[in-house]
CSV table of C-alpha atoms and ligand atoms in Angstrom, one decimal:
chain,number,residue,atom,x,y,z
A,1,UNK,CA,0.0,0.0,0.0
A,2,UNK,CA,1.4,3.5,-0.9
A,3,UNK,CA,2.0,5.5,2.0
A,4,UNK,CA,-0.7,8.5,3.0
A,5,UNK,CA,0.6,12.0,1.6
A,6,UNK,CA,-0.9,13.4,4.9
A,7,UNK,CA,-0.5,11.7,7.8
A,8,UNK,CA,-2.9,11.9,10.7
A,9,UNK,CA,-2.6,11.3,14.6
A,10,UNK,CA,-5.7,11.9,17.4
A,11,UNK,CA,-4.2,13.3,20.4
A,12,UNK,CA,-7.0,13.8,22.9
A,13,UNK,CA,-9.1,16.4,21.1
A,14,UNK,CA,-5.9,17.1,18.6
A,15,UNK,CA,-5.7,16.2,14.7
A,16,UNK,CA,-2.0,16.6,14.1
A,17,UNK,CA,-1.5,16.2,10.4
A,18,UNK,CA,1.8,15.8,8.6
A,19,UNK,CA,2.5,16.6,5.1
A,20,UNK,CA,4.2,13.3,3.8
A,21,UNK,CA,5.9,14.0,0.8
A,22,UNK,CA,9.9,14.6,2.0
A,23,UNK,CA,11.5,13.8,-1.0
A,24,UNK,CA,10.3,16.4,-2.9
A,25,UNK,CA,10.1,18.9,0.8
A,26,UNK,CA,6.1,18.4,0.6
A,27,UNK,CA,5.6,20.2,-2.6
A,28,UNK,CA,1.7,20.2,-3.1
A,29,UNK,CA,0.1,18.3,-5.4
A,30,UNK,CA,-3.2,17.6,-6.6
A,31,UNK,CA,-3.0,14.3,-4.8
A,32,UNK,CA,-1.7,16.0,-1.3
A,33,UNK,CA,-4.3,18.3,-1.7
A,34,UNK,CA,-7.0,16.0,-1.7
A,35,UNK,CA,-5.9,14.1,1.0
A,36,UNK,CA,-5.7,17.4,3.1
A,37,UNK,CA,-8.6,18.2,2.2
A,38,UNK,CA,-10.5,15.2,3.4
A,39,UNK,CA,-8.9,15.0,6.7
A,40,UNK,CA,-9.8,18.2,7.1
A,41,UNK,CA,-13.1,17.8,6.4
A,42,UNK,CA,-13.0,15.1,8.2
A,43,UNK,CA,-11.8,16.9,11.7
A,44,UNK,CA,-13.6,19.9,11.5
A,45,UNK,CA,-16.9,17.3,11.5
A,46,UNK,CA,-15.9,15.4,14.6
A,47,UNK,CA,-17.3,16.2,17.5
A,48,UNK,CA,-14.7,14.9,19.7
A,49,UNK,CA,-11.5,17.1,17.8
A,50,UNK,CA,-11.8,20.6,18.8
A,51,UNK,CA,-8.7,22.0,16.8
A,52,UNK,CA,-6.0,20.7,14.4
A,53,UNK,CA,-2.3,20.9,13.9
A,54,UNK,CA,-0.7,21.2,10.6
A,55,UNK,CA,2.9,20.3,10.2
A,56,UNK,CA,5.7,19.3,7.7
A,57,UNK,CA,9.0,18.1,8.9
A,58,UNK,CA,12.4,19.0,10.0
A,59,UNK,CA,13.8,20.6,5.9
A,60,UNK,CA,10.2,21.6,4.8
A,61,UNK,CA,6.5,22.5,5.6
A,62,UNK,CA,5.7,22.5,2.5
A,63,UNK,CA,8.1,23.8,-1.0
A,64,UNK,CA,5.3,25.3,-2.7
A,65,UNK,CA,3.1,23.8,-5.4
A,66,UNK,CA,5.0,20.9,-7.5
A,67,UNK,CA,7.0,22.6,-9.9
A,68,UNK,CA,7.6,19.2,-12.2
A,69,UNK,CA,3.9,18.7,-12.3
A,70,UNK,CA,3.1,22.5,-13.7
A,71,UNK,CA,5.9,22.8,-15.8
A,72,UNK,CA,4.3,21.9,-19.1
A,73,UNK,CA,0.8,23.0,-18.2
A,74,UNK,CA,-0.5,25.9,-20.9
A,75,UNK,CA,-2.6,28.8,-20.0
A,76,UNK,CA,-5.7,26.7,-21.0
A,77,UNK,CA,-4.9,23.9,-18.4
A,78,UNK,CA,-4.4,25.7,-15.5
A,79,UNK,CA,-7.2,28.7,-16.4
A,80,UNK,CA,-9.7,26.0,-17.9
A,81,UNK,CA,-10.0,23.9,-14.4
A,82,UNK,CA,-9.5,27.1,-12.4
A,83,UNK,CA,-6.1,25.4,-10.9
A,84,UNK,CA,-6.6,25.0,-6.7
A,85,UNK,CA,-9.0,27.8,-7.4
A,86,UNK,CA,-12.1,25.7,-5.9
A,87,UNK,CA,-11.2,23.4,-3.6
A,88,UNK,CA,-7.9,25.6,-1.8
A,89,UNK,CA,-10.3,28.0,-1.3
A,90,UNK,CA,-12.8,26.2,0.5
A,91,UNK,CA,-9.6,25.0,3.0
A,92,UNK,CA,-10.0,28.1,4.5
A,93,UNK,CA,-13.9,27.6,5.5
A,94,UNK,CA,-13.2,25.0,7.9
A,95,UNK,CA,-14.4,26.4,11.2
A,96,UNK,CA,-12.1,24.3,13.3
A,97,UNK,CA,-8.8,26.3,14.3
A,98,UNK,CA,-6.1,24.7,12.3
A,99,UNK,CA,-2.6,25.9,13.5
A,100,UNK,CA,0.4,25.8,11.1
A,101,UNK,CA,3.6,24.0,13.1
A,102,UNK,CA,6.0,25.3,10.6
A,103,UNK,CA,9.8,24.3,10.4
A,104,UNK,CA,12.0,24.6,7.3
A,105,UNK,CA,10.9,25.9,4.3
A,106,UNK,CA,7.5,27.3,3.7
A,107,UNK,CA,7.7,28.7,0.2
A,108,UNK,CA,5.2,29.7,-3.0
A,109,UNK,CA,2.4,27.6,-1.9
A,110,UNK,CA,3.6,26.3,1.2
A,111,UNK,CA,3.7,30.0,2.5
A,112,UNK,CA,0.2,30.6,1.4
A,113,UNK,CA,-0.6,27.1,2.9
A,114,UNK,CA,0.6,27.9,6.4
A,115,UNK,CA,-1.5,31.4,5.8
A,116,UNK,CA,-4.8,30.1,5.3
A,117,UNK,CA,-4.1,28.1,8.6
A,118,UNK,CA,-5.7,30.5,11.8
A,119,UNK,CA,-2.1,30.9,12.9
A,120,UNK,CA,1.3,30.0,12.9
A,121,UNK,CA,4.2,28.8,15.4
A,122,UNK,CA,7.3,29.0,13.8
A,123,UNK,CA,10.6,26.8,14.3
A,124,UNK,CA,13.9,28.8,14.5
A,125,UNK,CA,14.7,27.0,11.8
A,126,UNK,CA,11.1,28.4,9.9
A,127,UNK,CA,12.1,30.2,6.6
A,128,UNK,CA,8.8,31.9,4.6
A,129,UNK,CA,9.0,33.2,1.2
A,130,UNK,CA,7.4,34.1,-1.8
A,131,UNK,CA,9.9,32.9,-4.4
A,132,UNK,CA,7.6,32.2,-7.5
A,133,UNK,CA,8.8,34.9,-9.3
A,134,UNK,CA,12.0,33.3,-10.2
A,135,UNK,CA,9.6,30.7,-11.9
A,136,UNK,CA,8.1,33.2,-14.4
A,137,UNK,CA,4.6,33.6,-12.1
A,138,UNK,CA,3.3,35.2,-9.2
A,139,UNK,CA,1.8,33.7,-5.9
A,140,UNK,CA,-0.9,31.8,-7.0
A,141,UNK,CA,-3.0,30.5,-3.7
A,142,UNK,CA,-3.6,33.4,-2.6
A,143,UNK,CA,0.2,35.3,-1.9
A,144,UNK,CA,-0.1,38.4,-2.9
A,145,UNK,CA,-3.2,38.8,-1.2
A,146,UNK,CA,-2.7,37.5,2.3
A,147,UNK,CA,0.9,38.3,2.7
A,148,UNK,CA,0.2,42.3,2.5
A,149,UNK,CA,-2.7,41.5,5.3
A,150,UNK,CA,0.2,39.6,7.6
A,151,UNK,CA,3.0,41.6,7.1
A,152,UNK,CA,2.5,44.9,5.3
A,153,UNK,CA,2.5,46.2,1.9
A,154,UNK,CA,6.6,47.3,2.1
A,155,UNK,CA,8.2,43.1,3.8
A,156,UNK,CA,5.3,41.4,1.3
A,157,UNK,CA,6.3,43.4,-2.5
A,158,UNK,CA,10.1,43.2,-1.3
A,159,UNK,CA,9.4,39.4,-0.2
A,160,UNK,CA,7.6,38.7,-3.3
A,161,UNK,CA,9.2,41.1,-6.2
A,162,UNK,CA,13.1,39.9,-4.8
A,163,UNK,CA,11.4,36.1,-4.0
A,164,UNK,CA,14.0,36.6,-0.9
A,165,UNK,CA,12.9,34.5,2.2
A,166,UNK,CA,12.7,35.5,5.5
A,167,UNK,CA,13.6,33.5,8.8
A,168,UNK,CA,11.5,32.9,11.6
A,169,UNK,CA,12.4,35.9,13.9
A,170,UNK,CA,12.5,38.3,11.0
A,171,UNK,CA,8.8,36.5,10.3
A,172,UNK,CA,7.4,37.3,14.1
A,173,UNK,CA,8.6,40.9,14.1
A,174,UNK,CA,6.6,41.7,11.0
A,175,UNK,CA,3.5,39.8,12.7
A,176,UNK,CA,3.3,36.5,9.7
A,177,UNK,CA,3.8,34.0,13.3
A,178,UNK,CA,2.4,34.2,16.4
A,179,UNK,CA,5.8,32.5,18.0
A,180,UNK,CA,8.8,31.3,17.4
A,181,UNK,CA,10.1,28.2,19.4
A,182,UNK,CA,13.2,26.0,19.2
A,183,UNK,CA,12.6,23.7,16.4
A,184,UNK,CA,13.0,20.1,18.7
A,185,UNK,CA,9.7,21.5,20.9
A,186,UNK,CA,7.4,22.3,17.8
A,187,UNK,CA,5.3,19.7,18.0
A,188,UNK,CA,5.2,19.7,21.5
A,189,UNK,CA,3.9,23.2,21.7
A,190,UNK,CA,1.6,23.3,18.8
A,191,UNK,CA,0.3,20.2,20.3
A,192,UNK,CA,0.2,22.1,23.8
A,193,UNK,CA,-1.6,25.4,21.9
A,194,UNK,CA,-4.1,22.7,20.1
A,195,UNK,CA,-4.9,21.1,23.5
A,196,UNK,CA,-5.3,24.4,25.5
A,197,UNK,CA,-8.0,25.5,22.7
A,198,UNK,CA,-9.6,22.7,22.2
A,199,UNK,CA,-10.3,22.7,26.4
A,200,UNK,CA,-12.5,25.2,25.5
A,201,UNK,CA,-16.0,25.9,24.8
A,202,UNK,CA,-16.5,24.8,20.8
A,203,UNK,CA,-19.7,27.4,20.3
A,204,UNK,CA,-16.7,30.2,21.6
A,205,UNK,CA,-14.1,29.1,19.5
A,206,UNK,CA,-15.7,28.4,16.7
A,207,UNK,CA,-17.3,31.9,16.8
A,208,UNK,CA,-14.3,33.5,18.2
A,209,UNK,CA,-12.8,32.2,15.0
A,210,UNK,CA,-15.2,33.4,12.5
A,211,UNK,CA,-15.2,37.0,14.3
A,212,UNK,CA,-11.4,37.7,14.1
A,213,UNK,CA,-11.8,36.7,10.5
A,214,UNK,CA,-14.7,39.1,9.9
A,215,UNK,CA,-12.3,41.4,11.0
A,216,UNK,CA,-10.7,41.0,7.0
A,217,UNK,CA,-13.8,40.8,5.3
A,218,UNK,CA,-15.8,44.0,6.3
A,219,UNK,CA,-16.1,47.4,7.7
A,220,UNK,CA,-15.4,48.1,11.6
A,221,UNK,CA,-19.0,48.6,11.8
A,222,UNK,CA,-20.1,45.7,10.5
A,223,UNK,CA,-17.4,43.4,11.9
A,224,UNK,CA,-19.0,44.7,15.8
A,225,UNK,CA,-22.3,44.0,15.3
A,226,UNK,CA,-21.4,40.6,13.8
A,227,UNK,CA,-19.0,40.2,16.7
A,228,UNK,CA,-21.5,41.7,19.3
A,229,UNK,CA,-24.8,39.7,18.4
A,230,UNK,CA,-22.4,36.2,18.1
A,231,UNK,CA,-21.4,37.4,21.9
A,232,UNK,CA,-24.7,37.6,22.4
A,233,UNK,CA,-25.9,34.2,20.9
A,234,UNK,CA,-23.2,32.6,23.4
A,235,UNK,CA,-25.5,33.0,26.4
A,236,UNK,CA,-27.6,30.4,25.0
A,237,UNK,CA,-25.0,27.9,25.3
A,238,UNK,CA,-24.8,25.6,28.5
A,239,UNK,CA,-21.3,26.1,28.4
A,240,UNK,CA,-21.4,29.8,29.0
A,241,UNK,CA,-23.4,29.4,32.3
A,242,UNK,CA,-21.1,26.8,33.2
A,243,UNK,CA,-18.0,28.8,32.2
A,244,UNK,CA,-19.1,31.9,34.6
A,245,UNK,CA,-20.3,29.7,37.1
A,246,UNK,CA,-17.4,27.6,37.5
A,247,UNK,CA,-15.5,31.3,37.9
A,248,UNK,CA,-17.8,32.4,40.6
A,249,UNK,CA,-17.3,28.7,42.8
A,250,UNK,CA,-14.0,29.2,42.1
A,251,UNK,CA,-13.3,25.8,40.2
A,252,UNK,CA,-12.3,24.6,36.8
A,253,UNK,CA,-15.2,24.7,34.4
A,254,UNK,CA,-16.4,21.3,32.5
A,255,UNK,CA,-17.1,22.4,29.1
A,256,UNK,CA,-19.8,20.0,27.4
A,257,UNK,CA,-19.4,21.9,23.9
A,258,UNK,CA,-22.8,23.2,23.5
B,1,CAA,N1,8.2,21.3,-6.6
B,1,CAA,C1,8.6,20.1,-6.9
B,1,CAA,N2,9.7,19.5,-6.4
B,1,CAA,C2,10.4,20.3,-5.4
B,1,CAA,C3,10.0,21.5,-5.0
B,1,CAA,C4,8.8,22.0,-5.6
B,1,CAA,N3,8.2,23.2,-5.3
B,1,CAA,N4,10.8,22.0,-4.1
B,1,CAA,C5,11.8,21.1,-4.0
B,1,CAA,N5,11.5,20.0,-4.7
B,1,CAA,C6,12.3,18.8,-4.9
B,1,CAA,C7,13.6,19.0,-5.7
B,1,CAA,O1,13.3,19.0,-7.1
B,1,CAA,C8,14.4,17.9,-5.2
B,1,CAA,O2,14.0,16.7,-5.8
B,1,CAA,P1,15.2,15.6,-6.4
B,1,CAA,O3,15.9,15.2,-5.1
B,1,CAA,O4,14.3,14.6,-7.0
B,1,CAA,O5,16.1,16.4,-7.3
B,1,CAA,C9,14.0,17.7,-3.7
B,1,CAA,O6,12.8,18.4,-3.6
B,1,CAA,C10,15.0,18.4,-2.8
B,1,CAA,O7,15.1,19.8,-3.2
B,1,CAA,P2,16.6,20.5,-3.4
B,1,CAA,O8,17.6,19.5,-3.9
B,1,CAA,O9,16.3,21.7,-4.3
B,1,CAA,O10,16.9,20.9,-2.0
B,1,CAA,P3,17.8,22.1,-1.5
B,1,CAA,O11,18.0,22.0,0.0
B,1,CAA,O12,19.0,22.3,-2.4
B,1,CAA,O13,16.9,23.5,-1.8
B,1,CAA,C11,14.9,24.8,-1.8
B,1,CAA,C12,15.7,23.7,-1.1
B,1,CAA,C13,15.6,26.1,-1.6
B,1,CAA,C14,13.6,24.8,-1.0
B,1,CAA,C15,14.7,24.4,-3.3
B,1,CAA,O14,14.2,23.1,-3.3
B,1,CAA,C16,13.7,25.3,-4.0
B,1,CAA,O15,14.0,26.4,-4.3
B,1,CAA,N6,12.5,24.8,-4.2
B,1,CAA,C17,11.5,25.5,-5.0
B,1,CAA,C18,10.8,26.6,-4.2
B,1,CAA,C19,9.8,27.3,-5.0
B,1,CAA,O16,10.1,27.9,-6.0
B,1,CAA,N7,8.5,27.3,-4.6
B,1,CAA,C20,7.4,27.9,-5.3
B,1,CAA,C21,6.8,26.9,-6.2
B,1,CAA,S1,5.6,27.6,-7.3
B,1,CAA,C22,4.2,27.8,-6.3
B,1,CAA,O17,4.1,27.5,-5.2
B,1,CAA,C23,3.0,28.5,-7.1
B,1,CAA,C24,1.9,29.0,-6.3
B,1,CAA,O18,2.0,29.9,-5.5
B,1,CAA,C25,0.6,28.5,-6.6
């Protein structure tokens, strides 16, 4: 049997996911893809996983989109089956939190893979980039778009018009990571971010997630009252009255997920 291109592991209320394709550093294709996508799916459907973990390996997260696969593809290939188009886009409508564990290279695609995650945590050894320039395209899933919202108009044209790459602490400064950690405890503290979230109330986090992502898709005004009347909607939950209640008896609260 061939091995899975993604790897999965249940730890507790974890997914961890591994992008198995070391060879060629995880470069994404069609195949990988697909099998992301239906963990995914997958995950953010069970009721007993409350966030997932995305991760590559020690050299790469991910190398970007296979470069041997698109090298003889025409305009009418990639334009006529709107290439990723579809389906990379509907990765980012998951409402589970998916963190990006990223050590090595995250280039082209793999960048804009570990964007569409809600956040990452960064290796020391972490190096981001845009690099498809050098190719004869642009960023393709999504680059030129997200990048600018992460880091700035100035770091994302230099990162992508240059195709230099950046390294993890240069990446945290300019806001693209949430943390950087030595890269022999990235697992173990993506895992320990994944377990912490997924300890709390699901009604919250889902919405918590969808809120701070409104944030990009519409006005201030609009992006309150969405965030206020979800606030709102959260004191239907049981877990909110046990969540407040737990604070006044002064114990731990025993979220039910509802
Ligand atoms: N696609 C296909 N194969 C890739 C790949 C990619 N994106 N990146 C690396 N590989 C393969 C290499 O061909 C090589 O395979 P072989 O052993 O069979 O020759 C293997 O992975 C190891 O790579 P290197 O020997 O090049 O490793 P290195 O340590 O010398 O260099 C690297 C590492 C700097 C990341 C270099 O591999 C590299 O520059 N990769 C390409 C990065 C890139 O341009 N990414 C953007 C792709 S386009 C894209 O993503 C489009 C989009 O936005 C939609």
């Amino acid at each position: 049997m061939n091995e899975p291109l993604v790897k999965a592991e249940v730890h507790g209320r974890v997914a961890l996911l591994t992008l198995n394709r070391p060879k060629a550093l995880n470069a994404l294709n069609n195949e990988l893809i697909a099998e992301l996508y239906a963990l995914l799916k997958k995950y953010d459907a069970d009721n007993e996983i409350g966030c997932i973990v995305l991760t590559g390996n020690e050299k790469a997260f991910a190398a970007g989109a296979d470069i041997g696969a698109m090298k003889d593809w025409t305009y009418h290939d990639v334009s006529s089956q709107d290439y990723l188009g579809g389906q990379w886009e509907e990765l980012r409508r998951f409402r589970k939190p998916i963190i990006a564990a990223v050590a090595g290279y995250a280039l082209g695609g793999g960048c804009e893979l570990a964007m569409l995650c809600d956040f990452i945590i960064a290796a020391d050894s972490a190096r981001f980039g845009q690099p498809e320039i050098k190719l004869g395209v642009i960023p393709g899933f999504g680059g030129t778009q997200r990048l600018p919202r992460a880091v700035g108009k100035a770091k994302a044209m230099d990162l992508i018009l240059t195709s230099r790459m950046m390294n993890a602490e240069e990446a945290e400064r300019s806001g693209l990571v949430s943390r950087v950690v030595p890269a022999d405890k990235l697992i173990e503290e993506a895992l320990e971010a994944a377990t912490v979230i997924s300890s709390m109330s699901l009604p919250s986090v889902l919405m918590a997630k969808e809120c701070v992502n409104r944030a990009f898709e519409s006005s201030l005004e609009e992006g309150l009252l969405f965030e206020r009347r979800n606030f709102h909607g959260l004191f239907a939950t049981d877990d909110q009255k046990e969540g407040m209640r737990a604070f006044v008896e002064k114990r731990k609260p025993e979220f039910k997920h509802r």
